[in-house]
Amino acid sequence: MATLTIDKFLGEIARLMQEKNGAQIQNFLHYEPPWPPLYSQMVTELRKTYPVFQQNSLEQKCTEMLPTEEEGDGGGSFTSFISFLAKYFAFIRDVDISQLLETHDKLKALLGQASIALSASTGLIILPTVISLSRTLSRLAIGLDKRPDLVANLTSREATAGAEEGAGERVTLAEGSANLIREAFKKCASERSGNLSGLDSNGKPEGRRIGIYLMANVCLKLFFHCRKLRSAEQIFALIYQQSPPLSLYPAAQRTTFLYYLGRYHFANNHFYRAQLALQAAYNQCHRQATRQRRLILIYLITSNMILGHFPKPHIYQRPEAQGLREKFEPICGAIAKGDIAAFRTLTDINNPSATWFLHWRILLQITNRCEVLLWRSLARRTFLLSGSQGDVANKKAPTLSLEDVLILATFLEKRALGLDSKDGTNGSTNPAAAHQKQHTNSIFIFPPTQAETPPTRENEEEMQGYIDPDLLDNVDPPGPDLPTMEVVESMIASLVNQDLLHGFISHGQKRFAITGAKNASPLKVGFPNVWATMKAKADEEVPGWVKEGQKRGGGTVTHLSGARPVGA
């Protein structure tokens, strides 16, 4: 059978190879049916003239019709690109889109061959194709990962093979795809052509460095989907060492990268670094990209909350913030008032909003990291109610009674546990109020015994479970987990250590004394602004974010005052 369509296709590819027009080559390569009429005819010719057992003949056909070397004395070889094109023909000939797992495997094999071609001296012409293939593979891998019914047999087979080989942690389908894409990313980041800065004479990234952030963003999307932060860390580390400054790349690439960088630092409890990256991503994100701006804003608000920087009311009026006021504002209000009971209720796992917070993986950070702000607000509120303002003439410092803090904290914790009335109904006549929610830590608390006489050894074991006889005296007594003076003192000491309170504790008198309030308001001196304190102590450098003039791994400094973005 004549192969007129294949010949015409190869002739156009040969012309584009000589022109080094990688973008147009990528436009010529379709991976997903339905095929355009011309490609359907080409698939028919391939199946009739070059079936599976004629793969060598197909490669020979490509070699005959495509240039094997660049023109000129120093031209590089196109051999690996020709091998990739033969692999592409085999892919469109054999692919069955209804068999998603097989399609995924064939795409991985095709990307693997493209990655080999990318490492050649002529690899720049295939870079747009590698990026396009990576995005397609990423979408397919994430889609399959959400369909456990389709990958059940694959998972079982991999688990069996791993057990036989003594392998460690099983690599999921999506993670395996990310690892392959990461190899292509490394080839972009490790480009050695040109000067050390990675920029050409016009101040733009040159060579394969153009694709650093495009490939990194595809990898990061998969790694975050798999929750493999350690693998994501390798991406950020390599970029921090070898990439040109982020500001040289298009806004879409900058925004996506900064979003994932902020998410990474957020997950590692570096909230100031997270808010710097997320704020930059939010500022650079297009106003019409409402969905993307909402994703960024959720983590940005949470990071700022933990730093004591609550969102202003006008933020909630933006299109991307619809519905966020109902989620965040009550928690911010509880923290500002030091209302432990309201905070416990709002962050409880049984709260109606808990599912939403858990979906975005921010509930534990809010519950744990905002605790310190909650106690600061409680101490401040107690000082306003019962604190001593001091006497400058008699050299008496303003003080706060820790006993008063303990009384308020105990009252609020009891309210959170539903123990603020003797009958346990919280003062309500509704019988359903008797079944109050338990404290977050109640799973670690033994239920109180109703017996008036000490329980027997058998009754104790039945009620509390087995207890080692040697540790019997060290078991916490049953009852609610309420604050003690030791807890209050440790909380105040922690706040002083973090510069969120200014003063010292008198353990003998059980009081907190504010220092430095001779010529200023004790409230302002003793309880400094949380956000200003956090900002003053933080470092503005964000690991993973390469900026202009920043010292790099090789000791070089990049100055980019006149540089233009890629594509300018």
XYZ file of C-alpha atoms in Angstrom:
568
model
C 0.000 0.000 0.000
C 1.220 3.492 -0.846
C 2.162 5.691 2.103
C 1.504 9.114 0.620
C 0.204 10.605 3.883
C 3.147 9.291 5.909
C 5.589 10.589 3.303
C 3.976 14.018 3.320
C 3.996 14.105 7.126
C 7.679 13.137 7.309
C 8.530 15.734 4.666
C 6.971 18.498 6.786
C 8.735 17.244 9.926
C 12.074 17.227 8.041
C 11.541 20.834 7.019
C 10.717 21.869 10.588
C 13.761 20.039 11.912
C 16.028 22.006 9.614
C 14.295 25.216 10.712
C 14.617 24.123 14.373
C 10.951 24.974 14.846
C 10.163 22.878 17.922
C 6.831 24.616 18.632
C 5.460 23.746 15.188
C 6.684 20.151 15.494
C 4.734 19.866 18.742
C 1.607 21.131 16.951
C 2.027 18.387 14.350
C 2.039 15.601 16.938
C -1.435 14.547 18.154
C -1.755 12.001 20.953
C -5.462 11.727 21.663
C -8.302 10.519 19.414
C -10.485 11.491 17.704
C -7.863 12.024 15.019
C -8.191 14.700 12.321
C -8.969 13.193 8.858
C -5.328 13.417 7.753
C -4.155 11.524 10.865
C -6.865 8.897 10.497
C -5.556 8.205 6.999
C -2.007 8.041 8.352
C -3.070 5.541 11.069
C -4.686 3.369 8.382
C -1.481 3.402 6.321
C 0.601 2.526 9.368
C -1.574 -0.447 10.306
C -1.510 -1.858 6.773
C 2.065 -1.106 5.731
C 3.909 -1.071 9.063
C 2.148 -3.413 11.532
C 3.701 -4.306 14.880
C 6.131 -6.865 13.446
C 7.367 -4.289 10.890
C 8.627 -1.770 13.471
C 12.205 -1.956 12.168
C 10.995 -1.097 8.682
C 9.142 1.883 10.106
C 12.301 3.165 11.802
C 14.210 2.693 8.552
C 11.552 4.715 6.732
C 11.976 7.577 9.201
C 15.762 7.459 8.917
C 15.602 7.676 5.127
C 13.265 10.668 5.024
C 14.544 12.735 7.952
C 17.899 14.526 8.338
C 20.264 12.668 10.657
C 22.447 15.682 11.478
C 22.137 19.444 11.691
C 23.506 21.480 8.849
C 26.917 23.003 9.400
C 30.257 21.761 10.720
C 29.232 21.710 14.370
C 25.768 20.258 13.834
C 24.405 17.734 16.297
C 22.778 14.379 15.626
C 19.031 13.829 15.181
C 19.260 10.074 15.753
C 17.414 10.068 19.081
C 14.706 12.332 17.661
C 14.177 9.945 14.742
C 13.812 7.069 17.215
C 11.211 9.102 19.066
C 9.253 9.793 15.882
C 9.192 6.074 15.046
C 7.905 5.480 18.575
C 5.230 8.119 17.995
C 4.039 6.359 14.839
C 3.833 3.097 16.804
C 1.841 4.874 19.515
C -0.876 6.280 17.242
C -1.012 2.962 15.388
C -1.538 0.797 18.481
C -3.258 3.023 21.044
C -6.757 2.064 22.203
C -8.165 4.967 24.181
C -10.724 2.704 25.868
C -7.874 0.824 27.589
C -6.686 3.589 29.877
C -3.982 1.627 31.695
C -2.403 0.479 28.434
C -2.649 4.008 27.076
C -0.891 5.288 30.194
C 1.933 2.770 29.767
C 2.361 3.644 26.092
C 2.442 7.359 26.906
C 5.116 6.741 29.543
C 7.204 4.821 27.024
C 6.782 7.600 24.464
C 7.765 10.271 27.016
C 10.763 8.174 28.028
C 11.998 8.159 24.415
C 11.328 11.893 24.111
C 13.339 12.479 27.284
C 16.278 10.622 25.723
C 16.028 12.878 22.674
C 15.873 15.920 24.969
C 19.319 15.164 26.365
C 20.926 15.259 22.905
C 22.649 18.369 21.594
C 19.647 18.908 19.304
C 17.211 18.323 22.137
C 15.843 21.862 22.167
C 13.565 21.165 19.191
C 11.744 18.428 21.135
C 11.315 20.441 24.359
C 7.786 21.700 23.483
C 6.808 18.106 22.670
C 8.182 16.852 26.002
C 6.179 19.514 27.853
C 2.993 18.630 25.960
C 3.489 14.896 26.566
C 4.158 15.505 30.260
C 0.929 17.437 30.669
C -1.066 14.736 28.885
C 0.502 11.993 30.995
C -0.119 13.997 34.163
C -3.835 14.395 33.416
C -4.199 10.712 32.626
C -2.272 9.597 35.734
C -4.361 11.776 38.061
C -7.550 10.600 36.383
C -6.561 6.948 36.846
C -5.530 7.573 40.436
C -9.090 8.730 41.123
C -10.452 5.478 39.675
C -9.372 2.694 42.056
C -11.594 0.234 40.205
C -9.403 0.618 37.110
C -6.054 0.294 38.900
C -7.045 -2.417 41.393
C -5.432 -5.210 39.383
C -2.345 -3.102 38.750
C -2.022 -2.302 42.469
C -2.345 -5.962 43.422
C 0.211 -7.007 40.796
C 2.719 -4.357 41.900
C 2.259 -5.284 45.561
C 2.932 -8.966 44.768
C 5.994 -8.130 42.675
C 7.296 -5.808 45.362
C 6.918 -8.485 48.038
C 8.788 -11.013 45.897
C 11.638 -8.562 45.248
C 11.740 -7.342 48.843
C 10.936 -3.799 47.729
C 10.127 -1.023 50.161
C 7.336 1.489 49.748
C 5.137 0.873 46.715
C 5.239 3.589 44.068
C 1.767 4.590 42.915
C 0.871 5.052 39.270
C 0.788 8.844 39.584
C 4.106 8.928 41.457
C 5.738 6.731 38.828
C 4.629 9.191 36.141
C 5.959 12.099 38.206
C 9.329 10.399 38.584
C 9.599 10.019 34.800
C 8.664 13.653 34.213
C 11.184 14.681 36.867
C 13.978 13.129 34.786
C 13.050 15.422 31.899
C 12.939 18.356 34.325
C 16.458 17.545 35.529
C 17.717 17.716 31.955
C 16.246 21.186 31.621
C 17.688 22.369 34.940
C 21.138 20.887 34.302
C 21.632 22.640 30.952
C 25.326 23.513 30.623
C 25.350 25.448 27.357
C 25.900 29.178 27.464
C 27.267 31.139 30.428
C 26.958 30.395 34.131
C 23.959 32.659 34.605
C 21.935 30.650 32.093
C 21.036 33.802 30.135
C 21.734 34.771 26.551
C 22.950 38.157 25.321
C 19.402 39.548 25.561
C 19.077 38.589 29.216
C 16.660 35.708 28.552
C 16.996 32.043 29.618
C 18.570 30.029 26.864
C 18.534 26.415 25.768
C 16.560 23.865 27.725
C 16.411 26.255 30.699
C 13.336 27.742 29.032
C 11.380 24.703 30.164
C 12.524 24.571 33.807
C 9.385 25.952 35.429
C 6.971 24.382 32.942
C 8.346 20.928 33.740
C 8.666 21.692 37.445
C 5.003 22.697 37.684
C 3.846 19.462 36.066
C 6.006 17.456 38.496
C 4.794 19.428 41.503
C 1.168 18.937 40.550
C 1.665 15.165 40.588
C 3.778 15.092 43.750
C 1.254 17.176 45.676
C -1.521 14.941 44.388
C 0.429 11.933 45.730
C 1.361 13.852 48.909
C 5.053 13.208 48.308
C 6.575 16.356 49.783
C 10.049 14.870 49.970
C 10.053 14.413 46.200
C 8.782 17.975 45.773
C 11.641 19.183 47.959
C 14.120 17.847 45.407
C 12.492 19.978 42.708
C 12.757 23.145 44.809
C 16.343 22.395 45.813
C 17.492 21.878 42.222
C 15.784 25.059 41.062
C 17.285 27.040 43.937
C 20.762 25.927 42.896
C 20.638 26.048 39.094
C 17.656 28.009 37.755
C 17.684 31.549 36.394
C 15.551 33.995 38.416
C 11.840 33.286 38.438
C 11.011 36.849 37.386
C 12.286 36.105 33.854
C 9.534 33.596 33.170
C 5.909 34.242 32.121
C 3.313 35.129 34.750
C 1.438 31.832 34.453
C 4.587 29.848 35.247
C 5.546 32.173 38.101
C 2.104 32.012 39.697
C 1.840 28.232 39.529
C 5.340 27.690 40.890
C 4.893 30.145 43.762
C 1.588 28.488 44.686
C 3.242 25.088 45.046
C 6.243 26.621 46.820
C 3.878 28.271 49.308
C 2.010 24.999 49.790
C 5.303 23.220 50.440
C 6.435 25.689 53.115
C 2.937 25.649 54.626
C 3.065 21.864 54.965
C 6.460 22.193 56.658
C 5.186 24.774 59.168
C 7.184 27.667 57.690
C 4.169 29.931 57.590
C 5.929 33.250 57.014
C 7.761 31.820 53.997
C 4.470 30.329 52.844
C 2.624 33.636 53.013
C 5.413 35.426 51.119
C 5.207 32.944 48.242
C 1.417 32.742 48.288
C 1.011 36.524 48.445
C 3.277 36.902 45.407
C 1.324 34.173 43.583
C -1.983 35.864 44.428
C -0.745 39.277 43.277
C 0.489 37.890 39.954
C -2.503 35.666 39.230
C -4.840 37.031 36.551
C -8.019 38.548 37.991
C -10.204 36.454 35.715
C -8.614 33.206 36.948
C -11.093 32.993 39.815
C -10.588 29.302 40.535
C -6.804 29.618 40.777
C -7.033 32.777 42.885
C -9.386 30.976 45.270
C -6.956 28.082 45.698
C -4.167 30.500 46.545
C -6.359 32.602 48.823
C -7.423 29.686 51.039
C -3.836 28.886 52.000
C -2.854 32.553 52.115
C -5.606 33.381 54.623
C -4.680 30.365 56.740
C -0.974 31.255 56.765
C -1.739 34.835 57.748
C -4.163 33.694 60.472
C -1.445 31.613 62.092
C 0.824 34.670 61.969
C -1.812 36.846 63.616
C -2.677 38.750 60.439
C -6.429 38.354 59.985
C -8.122 39.168 56.650
C -9.834 42.520 56.257
C -13.594 42.503 55.523
C -13.154 43.698 51.933
C -11.180 40.545 51.086
C -14.319 38.461 51.510
C -16.154 40.603 48.955
C -13.936 39.482 46.076
C -15.326 36.913 43.608
C -12.736 34.285 44.544
C -13.551 34.634 48.253
C -17.237 33.751 48.054
C -18.154 31.550 51.029
C -14.823 31.997 52.834
C -16.169 34.511 55.344
C -18.427 31.857 56.898
C -15.438 29.539 57.307
C -12.698 31.824 58.604
C -14.357 34.808 60.295
C -15.834 32.895 63.280
C -12.436 31.317 64.023
C -10.660 34.663 63.747
C -13.247 36.167 66.113
C -12.748 33.386 68.667
C -8.961 33.827 68.548
C -9.204 37.620 68.905
C -11.444 37.268 71.981
C -9.510 34.403 73.538
C -12.745 32.404 73.530
C -11.419 28.894 74.096
C -14.902 27.353 74.110
C -15.871 28.824 70.728
C -12.489 27.940 69.240
C -12.778 24.301 70.392
C -16.280 24.075 68.929
C -15.308 25.622 65.581
C -12.252 23.379 65.145
C -13.897 20.206 66.424
C -13.871 17.259 64.051
C -17.671 17.020 64.354
C -18.243 20.643 63.384
C -20.135 21.028 60.070
C -17.199 22.970 58.596
C -14.597 20.356 59.593
C -15.014 18.411 56.346
C -14.210 21.527 54.332
C -11.099 22.305 56.389
C -9.948 18.698 56.193
C -10.420 18.675 52.428
C -7.958 21.541 52.117
C -5.681 19.985 54.766
C -5.624 23.080 57.001
C -7.649 21.977 60.029
C -4.731 20.636 62.096
C -2.595 23.685 61.384
C -5.359 26.020 62.551
C -6.162 23.887 65.602
C -2.562 23.525 66.773
C -0.776 26.650 65.578
C -3.478 29.152 66.545
C -3.500 27.850 70.129
C -0.701 30.213 71.106
C -2.643 33.232 69.760
C -5.730 32.033 71.620
C -3.867 32.056 74.957
C -2.340 35.458 74.241
C -5.802 36.899 73.626
C -7.092 35.229 76.790
C -4.262 36.749 78.831
C -4.889 40.171 77.276
C -8.611 39.941 77.974
C -7.926 38.921 81.560
C -5.589 41.905 81.980
C -8.318 44.245 80.715
C -10.824 42.772 83.182
C -8.779 42.373 86.341
C -5.170 43.343 85.731
C -3.295 45.870 87.841
C -2.286 48.945 85.821
C 0.700 49.586 88.078
C 1.927 52.752 89.725
C 4.820 54.578 88.105
C 5.348 56.837 91.132
C 5.742 53.893 93.479
C 7.644 51.870 90.867
C 5.002 49.176 90.698
C 4.832 47.360 87.399
C 1.509 46.462 85.758
C 0.699 42.875 86.613
C -1.662 40.114 85.633
C -2.850 37.440 88.061
C -2.204 33.945 86.700
C -4.940 32.722 89.060
C -7.418 34.850 87.127
C -6.167 33.435 83.827
C -6.595 29.934 85.229
C -10.158 30.661 86.355
C -11.159 31.967 82.925
C -9.381 29.165 81.054
C -11.008 26.526 83.256
C -14.437 28.070 82.813
C -14.063 28.156 79.031
C -12.659 24.628 78.809
C -15.596 23.378 80.886
C -17.953 25.151 78.536
C -16.242 23.469 75.584
C -16.684 20.096 77.296
C -20.282 20.805 78.313
C -19.387 20.751 82.036
C -20.286 24.324 82.986
C -23.447 23.189 84.898
C -23.798 20.517 87.529
C -26.239 18.375 85.576
C -24.008 18.428 82.498
C -26.756 19.993 80.338
C -25.035 23.348 80.038
C -27.994 24.979 81.747
C -30.428 23.937 79.033
C -33.816 22.348 79.531
C -33.442 20.483 76.273
C -32.695 16.781 76.976
C -30.510 16.655 73.880
C -28.187 19.185 75.498
C -27.102 16.527 77.952
C -25.153 14.896 75.127
C -22.544 17.571 74.680
C -19.585 17.077 72.348
C -16.368 15.855 73.876
C -13.115 17.739 74.068
C -10.609 17.137 71.280
C -8.386 15.250 73.713
C -11.205 13.192 75.216
C -10.078 10.066 73.393
C -7.089 10.030 75.717
C -9.146 10.544 78.880
C -10.491 7.639 80.898
C -14.238 7.842 81.623
C -15.010 8.944 85.209
C -16.124 6.223 87.562
C -19.464 6.484 89.355
C -18.410 4.239 92.234
C -18.097 5.933 95.622
C -15.697 3.262 96.878
C -12.322 2.661 95.239
C -12.715 0.246 92.306
C -11.231 -3.209 92.472
C -8.321 -4.284 90.331
C -10.671 -6.213 88.038
C -13.048 -3.259 87.653
C -10.153 -0.949 86.803
C -8.905 -3.225 84.061
C -12.411 -3.636 82.661
C -12.967 0.144 82.629
C -9.528 1.366 81.530
C -8.005 -1.629 79.775
C -4.918 -3.517 80.875
C -2.369 -1.492 82.854
C 1.104 -2.754 83.608
C 1.365 -3.224 87.407
C 4.687 -1.362 87.460
C 3.019 1.694 85.918
C -0.229 1.601 87.846
C 0.706 4.573 90.051
C 1.662 6.707 87.037
C -1.653 6.521 85.216
C -3.439 9.862 84.907
C -6.535 10.052 87.101
C -9.864 9.878 85.280
C -11.721 13.083 84.629
C -11.810 16.028 82.209
C -8.544 17.479 80.932
C -8.751 20.944 82.491
C -5.971 23.550 82.743
C -3.746 23.663 85.819
C -1.491 26.395 87.152
C 1.478 24.580 85.617
C -0.228 24.727 82.213
C -0.981 28.444 82.580
C 2.583 29.231 83.650
C 4.018 27.237 80.752
C 1.713 29.002 78.270
C 2.653 32.463 79.556
C 6.347 31.525 79.548
C 6.035 30.311 75.978
C 4.403 33.579 74.925
C 7.202 35.551 76.591
C 9.802 33.399 74.846
C 8.145 34.094 71.477
C 8.087 37.854 72.186
C 4.282 37.845 72.115
C 4.236 39.038 75.740
C 6.713 41.505 77.203
C 7.558 40.918 80.838
C 8.355 38.159 83.315
C 6.604 35.654 85.576
C 6.757 35.751 89.377
C 6.241 32.101 90.195
C 6.029 32.820 93.908
C 3.242 35.393 93.549
C 1.630 33.672 90.539
C 1.622 36.901 88.581
C 2.901 38.139 85.230
C 4.591 41.543 85.375
C 4.829 43.846 82.336
C 8.161 45.630 81.946
C 8.983 48.805 80.025
C 5.589 50.454 80.569
C 6.914 53.533 82.350
C 6.087 55.973 79.561
C 3.685 53.935 77.488
C 0.423 52.053 77.705
C 0.858 48.733 79.593
C -1.510 47.114 77.113
C 0.593 48.052 74.096
C 3.899 47.276 75.782
C 2.894 44.017 77.394
C 0.952 42.668 74.431
C 2.804 43.683 71.250
C 1.197 43.313 67.851
C 1.457 39.673 66.778
C 1.908 40.261 63.038
C 4.552 42.958 63.557
C 6.429 40.685 65.967
C 6.350 37.724 63.610
C 7.448 39.845 60.654
C 10.323 41.422 62.561
C 11.716 38.017 63.527
C 11.309 36.385 60.105
C 13.751 36.162 57.221
C 12.544 37.506 53.876
C 14.410 34.820 51.954
C 12.231 31.958 50.696
C 14.240 28.803 49.849
C 13.267 27.648 46.365
C 12.471 31.149 45.087
C 15.321 32.450 42.913
C 15.363 36.245 42.838
C 17.411 38.874 41.067
C 20.835 39.552 42.562
C 20.624 36.510 44.812
C 23.771 34.542 45.644
C 23.666 31.088 44.117
C 25.098 27.642 44.752
C 28.190 28.306 42.646
C 28.963 31.597 44.366
C 27.760 33.632 41.367
C 25.455 36.633 41.521
C 22.869 37.344 38.819
C 22.058 40.985 37.991
C 18.958 41.362 35.870
C 18.026 45.020 35.806
C 17.562 45.014 32.038
C 16.394 41.436 31.546
C 13.208 40.634 29.696
C 10.757 37.760 30.342
C 10.856 34.640 28.177
C 8.915 35.278 24.991
C 9.240 39.059 25.178
